[in-house]
Coordinates of C-alpha atoms in Angstrom, one line a residue:
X1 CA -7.2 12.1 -1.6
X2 CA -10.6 10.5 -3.2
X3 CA -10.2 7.9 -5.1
X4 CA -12.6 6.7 -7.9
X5 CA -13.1 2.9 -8.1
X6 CA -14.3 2.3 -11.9
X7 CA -16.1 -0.9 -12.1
X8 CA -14.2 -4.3 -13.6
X9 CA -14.0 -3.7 -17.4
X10 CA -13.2 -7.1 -19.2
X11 CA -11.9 -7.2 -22.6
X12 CA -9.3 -8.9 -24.8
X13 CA -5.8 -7.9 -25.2
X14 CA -4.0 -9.6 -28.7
X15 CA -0.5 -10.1 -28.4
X16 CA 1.5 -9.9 -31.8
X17 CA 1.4 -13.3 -32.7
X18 CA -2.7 -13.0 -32.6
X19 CA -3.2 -15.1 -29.4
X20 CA -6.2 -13.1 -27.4
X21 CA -5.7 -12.9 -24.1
X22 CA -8.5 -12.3 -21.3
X23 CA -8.2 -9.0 -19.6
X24 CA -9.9 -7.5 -17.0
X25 CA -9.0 -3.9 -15.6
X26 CA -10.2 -2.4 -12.6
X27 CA -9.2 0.4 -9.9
X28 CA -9.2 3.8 -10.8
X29 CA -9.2 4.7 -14.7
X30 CA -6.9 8.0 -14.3
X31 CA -4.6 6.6 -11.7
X32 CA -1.0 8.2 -11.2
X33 CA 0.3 4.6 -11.3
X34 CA -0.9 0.9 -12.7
X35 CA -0.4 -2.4 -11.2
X36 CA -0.3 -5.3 -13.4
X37 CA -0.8 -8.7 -11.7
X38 CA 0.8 -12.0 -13.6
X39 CA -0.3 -15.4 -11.9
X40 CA 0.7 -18.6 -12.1
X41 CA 1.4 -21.8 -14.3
X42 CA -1.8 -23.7 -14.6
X43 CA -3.6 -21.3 -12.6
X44 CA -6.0 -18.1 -13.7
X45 CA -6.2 -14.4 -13.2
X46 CA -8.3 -15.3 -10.5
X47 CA -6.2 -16.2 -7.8
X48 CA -6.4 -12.2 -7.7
X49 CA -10.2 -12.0 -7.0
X50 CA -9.8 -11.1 -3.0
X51 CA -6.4 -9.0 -3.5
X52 CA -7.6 -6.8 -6.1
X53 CA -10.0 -5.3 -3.8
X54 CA -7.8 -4.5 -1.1
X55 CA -5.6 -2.9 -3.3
X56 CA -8.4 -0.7 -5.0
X57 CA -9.7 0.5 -1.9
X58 CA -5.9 1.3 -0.1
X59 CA -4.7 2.8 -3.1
X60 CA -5.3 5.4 -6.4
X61 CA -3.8 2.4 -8.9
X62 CA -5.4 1.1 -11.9
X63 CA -5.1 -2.8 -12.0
X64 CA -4.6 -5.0 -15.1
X65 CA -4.6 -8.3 -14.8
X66 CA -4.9 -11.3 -17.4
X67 CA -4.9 -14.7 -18.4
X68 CA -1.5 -16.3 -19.7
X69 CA -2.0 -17.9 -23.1
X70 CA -3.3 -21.4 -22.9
X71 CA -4.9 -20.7 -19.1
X72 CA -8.1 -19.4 -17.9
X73 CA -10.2 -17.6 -20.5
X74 CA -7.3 -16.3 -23.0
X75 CA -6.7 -18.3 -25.9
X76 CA -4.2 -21.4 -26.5
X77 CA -0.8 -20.7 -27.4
X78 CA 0.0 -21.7 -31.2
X79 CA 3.1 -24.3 -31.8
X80 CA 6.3 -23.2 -29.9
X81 CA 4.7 -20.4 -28.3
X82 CA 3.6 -22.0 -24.8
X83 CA 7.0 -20.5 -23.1
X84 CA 8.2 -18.3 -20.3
X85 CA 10.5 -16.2 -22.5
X86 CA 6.6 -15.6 -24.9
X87 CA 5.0 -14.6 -21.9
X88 CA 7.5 -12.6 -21.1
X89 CA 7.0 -10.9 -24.4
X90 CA 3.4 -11.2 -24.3
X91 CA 3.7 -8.5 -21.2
X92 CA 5.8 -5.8 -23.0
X93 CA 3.3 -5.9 -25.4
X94 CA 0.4 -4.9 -22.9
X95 CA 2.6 -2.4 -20.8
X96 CA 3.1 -0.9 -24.6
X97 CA -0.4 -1.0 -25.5
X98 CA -2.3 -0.5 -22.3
X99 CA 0.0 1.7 -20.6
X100 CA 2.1 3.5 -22.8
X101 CA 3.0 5.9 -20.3
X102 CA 3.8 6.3 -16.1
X103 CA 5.2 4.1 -13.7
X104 CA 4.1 0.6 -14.0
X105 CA 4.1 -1.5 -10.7
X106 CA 4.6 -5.4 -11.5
X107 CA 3.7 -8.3 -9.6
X108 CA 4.0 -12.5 -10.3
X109 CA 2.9 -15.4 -9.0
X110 CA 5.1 -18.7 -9.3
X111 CA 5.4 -18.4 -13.3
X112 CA 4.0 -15.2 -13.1
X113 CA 7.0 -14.2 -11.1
X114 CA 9.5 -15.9 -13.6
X115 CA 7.9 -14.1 -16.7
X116 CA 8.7 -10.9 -14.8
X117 CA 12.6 -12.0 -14.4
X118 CA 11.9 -13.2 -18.4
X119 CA 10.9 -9.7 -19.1
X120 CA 14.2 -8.1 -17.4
X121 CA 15.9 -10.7 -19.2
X122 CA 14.5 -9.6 -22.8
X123 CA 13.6 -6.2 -22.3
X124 CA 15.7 -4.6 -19.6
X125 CA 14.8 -1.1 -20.9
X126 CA 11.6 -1.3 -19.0
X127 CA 12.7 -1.3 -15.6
X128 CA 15.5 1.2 -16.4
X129 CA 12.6 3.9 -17.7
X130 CA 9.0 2.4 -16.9
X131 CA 8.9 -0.4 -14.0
X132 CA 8.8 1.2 -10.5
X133 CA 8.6 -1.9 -8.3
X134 CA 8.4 -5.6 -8.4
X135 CA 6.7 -7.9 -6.1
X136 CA 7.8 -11.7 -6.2
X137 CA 5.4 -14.4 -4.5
X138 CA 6.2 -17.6 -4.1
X139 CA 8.5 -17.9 -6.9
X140 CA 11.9 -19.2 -8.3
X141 CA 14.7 -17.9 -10.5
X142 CA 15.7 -21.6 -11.7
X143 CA 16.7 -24.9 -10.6
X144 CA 13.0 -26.7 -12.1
X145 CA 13.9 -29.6 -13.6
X146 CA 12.8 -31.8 -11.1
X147 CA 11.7 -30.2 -7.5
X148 CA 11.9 -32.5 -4.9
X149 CA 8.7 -31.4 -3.4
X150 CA 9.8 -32.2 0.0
X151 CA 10.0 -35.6 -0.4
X152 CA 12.8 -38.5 0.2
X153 CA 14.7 -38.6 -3.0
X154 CA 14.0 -41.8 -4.2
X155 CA 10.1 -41.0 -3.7
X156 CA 10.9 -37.5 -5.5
X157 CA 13.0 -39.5 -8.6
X158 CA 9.4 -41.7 -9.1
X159 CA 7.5 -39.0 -8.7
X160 CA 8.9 -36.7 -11.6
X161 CA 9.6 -40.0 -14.2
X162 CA 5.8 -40.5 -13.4
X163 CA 5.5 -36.7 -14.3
X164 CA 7.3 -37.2 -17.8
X165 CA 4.9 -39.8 -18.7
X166 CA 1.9 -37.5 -17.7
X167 CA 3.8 -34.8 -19.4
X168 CA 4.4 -36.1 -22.6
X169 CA 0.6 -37.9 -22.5
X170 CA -0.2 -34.1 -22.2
X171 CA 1.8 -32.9 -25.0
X172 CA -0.3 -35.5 -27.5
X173 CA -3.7 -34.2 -26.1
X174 CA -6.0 -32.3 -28.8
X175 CA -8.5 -31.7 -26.2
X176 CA -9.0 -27.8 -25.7
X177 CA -9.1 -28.9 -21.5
X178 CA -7.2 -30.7 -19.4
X179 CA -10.3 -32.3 -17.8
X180 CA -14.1 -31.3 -17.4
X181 CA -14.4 -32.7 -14.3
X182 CA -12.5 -30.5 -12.0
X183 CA -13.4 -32.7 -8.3
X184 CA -11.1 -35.6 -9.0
X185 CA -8.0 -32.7 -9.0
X186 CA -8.7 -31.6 -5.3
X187 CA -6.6 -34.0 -3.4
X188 CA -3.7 -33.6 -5.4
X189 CA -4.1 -30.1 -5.7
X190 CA -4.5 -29.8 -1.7
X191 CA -1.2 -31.6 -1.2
X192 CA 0.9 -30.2 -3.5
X193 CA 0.2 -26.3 -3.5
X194 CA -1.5 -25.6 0.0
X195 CA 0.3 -25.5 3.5
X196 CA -2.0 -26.1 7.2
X197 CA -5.7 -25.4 7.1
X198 CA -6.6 -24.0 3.7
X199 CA -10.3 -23.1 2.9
X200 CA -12.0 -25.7 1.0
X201 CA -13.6 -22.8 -1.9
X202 CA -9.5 -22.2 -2.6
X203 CA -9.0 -26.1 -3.2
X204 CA -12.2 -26.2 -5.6
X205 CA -11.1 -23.3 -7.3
X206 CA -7.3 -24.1 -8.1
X207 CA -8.8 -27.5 -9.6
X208 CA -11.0 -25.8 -11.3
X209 CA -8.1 -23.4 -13.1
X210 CA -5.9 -26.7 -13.7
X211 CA -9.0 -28.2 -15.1
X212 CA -9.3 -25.7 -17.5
X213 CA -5.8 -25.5 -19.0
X214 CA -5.1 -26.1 -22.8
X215 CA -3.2 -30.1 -22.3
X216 CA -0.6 -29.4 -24.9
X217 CA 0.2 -26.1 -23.4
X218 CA 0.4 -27.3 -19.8
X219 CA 3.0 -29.8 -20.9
X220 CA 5.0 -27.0 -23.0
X221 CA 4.9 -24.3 -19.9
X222 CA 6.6 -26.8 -17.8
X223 CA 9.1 -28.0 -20.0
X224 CA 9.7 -24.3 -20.3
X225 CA 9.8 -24.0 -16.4
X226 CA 12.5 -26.6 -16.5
X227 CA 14.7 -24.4 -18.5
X228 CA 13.9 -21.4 -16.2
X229 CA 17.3 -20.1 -15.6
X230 CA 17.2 -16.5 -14.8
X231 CA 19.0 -15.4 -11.8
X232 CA 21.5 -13.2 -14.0
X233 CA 18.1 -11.5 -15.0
X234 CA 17.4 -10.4 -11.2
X235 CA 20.1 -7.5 -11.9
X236 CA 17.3 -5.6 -14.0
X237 CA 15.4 -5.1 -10.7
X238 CA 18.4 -4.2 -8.3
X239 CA 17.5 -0.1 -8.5
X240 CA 13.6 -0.4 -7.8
X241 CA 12.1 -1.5 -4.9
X242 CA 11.0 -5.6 -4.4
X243 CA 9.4 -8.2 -2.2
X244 CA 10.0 -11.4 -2.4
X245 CA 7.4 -13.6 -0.6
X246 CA 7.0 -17.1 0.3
X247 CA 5.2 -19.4 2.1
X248 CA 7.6 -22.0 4.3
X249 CA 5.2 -24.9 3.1
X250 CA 6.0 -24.6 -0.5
X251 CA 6.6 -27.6 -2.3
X252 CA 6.7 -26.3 -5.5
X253 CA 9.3 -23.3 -4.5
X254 CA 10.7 -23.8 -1.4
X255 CA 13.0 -21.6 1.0
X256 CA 15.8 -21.9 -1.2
X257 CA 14.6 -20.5 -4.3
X258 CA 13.3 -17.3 -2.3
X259 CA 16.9 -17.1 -0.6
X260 CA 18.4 -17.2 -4.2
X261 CA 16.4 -14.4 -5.3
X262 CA 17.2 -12.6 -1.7
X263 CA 20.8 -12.8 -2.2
X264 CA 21.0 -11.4 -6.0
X265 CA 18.7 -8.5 -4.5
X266 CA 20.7 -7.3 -1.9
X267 CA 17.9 -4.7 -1.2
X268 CA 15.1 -6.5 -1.3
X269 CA 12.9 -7.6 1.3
X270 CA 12.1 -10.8 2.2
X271 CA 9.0 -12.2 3.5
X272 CA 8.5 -15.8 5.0
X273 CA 4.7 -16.9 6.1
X274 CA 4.8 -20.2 8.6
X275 CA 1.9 -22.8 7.3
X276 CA 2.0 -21.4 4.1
X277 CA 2.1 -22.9 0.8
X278 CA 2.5 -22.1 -2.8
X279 CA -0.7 -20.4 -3.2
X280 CA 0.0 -17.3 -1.3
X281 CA -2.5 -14.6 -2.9
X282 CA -5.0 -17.1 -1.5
X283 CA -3.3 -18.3 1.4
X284 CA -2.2 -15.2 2.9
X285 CA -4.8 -12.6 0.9
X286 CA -4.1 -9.7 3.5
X287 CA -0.3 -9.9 3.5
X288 CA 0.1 -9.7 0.0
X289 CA -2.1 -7.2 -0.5
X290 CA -0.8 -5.0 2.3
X291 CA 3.1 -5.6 0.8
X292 CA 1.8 -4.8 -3.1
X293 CA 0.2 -1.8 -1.4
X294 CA 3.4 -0.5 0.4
X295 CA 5.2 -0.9 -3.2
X296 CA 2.4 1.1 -5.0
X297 CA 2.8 4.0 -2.2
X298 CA 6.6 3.7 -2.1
X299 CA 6.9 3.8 -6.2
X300 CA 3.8 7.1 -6.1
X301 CA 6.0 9.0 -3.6
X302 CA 9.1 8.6 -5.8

């Protein structure tokens, strides 16, 4: 089979509360199947730079993938509307608009992940008639409120009142950016989301993406992440076929939050990467591109 590799198309997708969002869609125009890629909170589109083309080139699949309201490119989320359950909403809208028919091929990272459970939650219909796979990196179906991020407990405790004050600091912020200077994020950004030995262009670039966040709806999103509770939602996703990855360094969503997801998918496969952190699509570029490319074949044959 040839496959024809159409060159990235960017546009803008409006969801119906009028917030643009960026899009970009690539792969093959006429595909039998599309993939559409949802990253993570604080993050971009562009954690998908080196996946998308491994993908592409293994598979006939037209890729969509965009930037979540307030993040990257996209614009900020009006009043109320910076929330899991929006996003969630937000991505029916595109399936409905940008792929109004065939079998669509999900796959989240961290809150891209939960606004895939948020979409089984709220519109169940979709994986009953159009959703043909799911693929779940480095993600959780709940327990947010405060992650202990592998630290001692009364270390963790300080740690997330310190995270309140940012938090609300954040919520009061007019600024259209979190910050313009990117370079002061790296440390941080190396400790919490990366396991052993990452590459110092995927430090610069996650601070980069958190740089660039709408402030208010940074704050928002994670009080919304704090009322992630979506395991019930998981039962949506029982009759397709799913991978759940994660990295055994994560300090954002650790083993347990991937084991929860493994045991309300009793079919599912489970992945584990040693060294790995929360930032698997960078981390681990080859595996997750390779197990999103076994789900587009699996969901094409069936």
């Amino acid at each position: 089979m040839t496959t024809t590799i159409g060159p990235a198309v960017e546009k803008y997708f409006t969801a119906g509360d009028g917030t643009k969002l960026r899009l970009r869609e690539e792969g093959a125009p006429d595909a039998p199947i599309t993939l559409v890629l949802v990253h993570g909170w604080t993050l971009s589109s562009e954690i998908w730079d080196r996946v998308v083309p491994a993908v592409t080139t293994a598979s006939e699949v037209r890729v969509l993938r965009y930037d979540l309201r307030g993040h990257g490119d996209s614009d900020a989320a009006p009043a109320g509307a910076a929330s899991v359950a929006r996003c969630a909403d937000d991505l029916a809208e595109l399936i409905a608009e940008r792929v109004p028919t065939g079998p669509v091929v999900l796959a989240g990272h961290s809150m891209g992940g939960m606004t895939i459970m948020a979409l089984a939650e709220r519109h169940p219909e979709l994986f009953a008639e159009r959703v043909a796979a799911a693929a779940l990196v480095a993600t959780s179906s709940g327990d947010l409120v405060a992650p202990p991020l592998g630290l001692p407990r009364p270390v963790a405790r300080t740690v997330h009142r310190g995270e309140l004050l940012v938090r609300a600091q954040l919520a009061e912020a007019r600024g259209k950016r979190v910050s313009k200077y990117p370079a002061p994020l790296r440390p941080g950004m190396r400790w919490l989301l990366f396991g052993s030995r990452p590459q110092r262009r995927d430090i610069a670039a996650t601070a980069r993406w958190v740089a660039d966040c709408n402030p208010a709806n940074m704050a928002a999103f994670r009080a919304s992440l704090a009322e992630h509770e979506r395991t019930h939602a998981l039962a949506a996703l029982r009759n397709i076929p799913v991978v759940v990855l994660a990295g055994l360094a994560d300090r954002l969503c650790p083993l347990p939050h991937a084991r929860r997801i493994a045991d309300a998918l009793p079919d599912a496969e489970l992945l584990l990467y040693a060294g790995a952190g929360h930032m698997l699509p960078l981390e681990r570029t080859d595996e997750v591109a390779d197990r999103i490319t076994e789900l587009l074949d699996t969901a094409t044959r069936s």
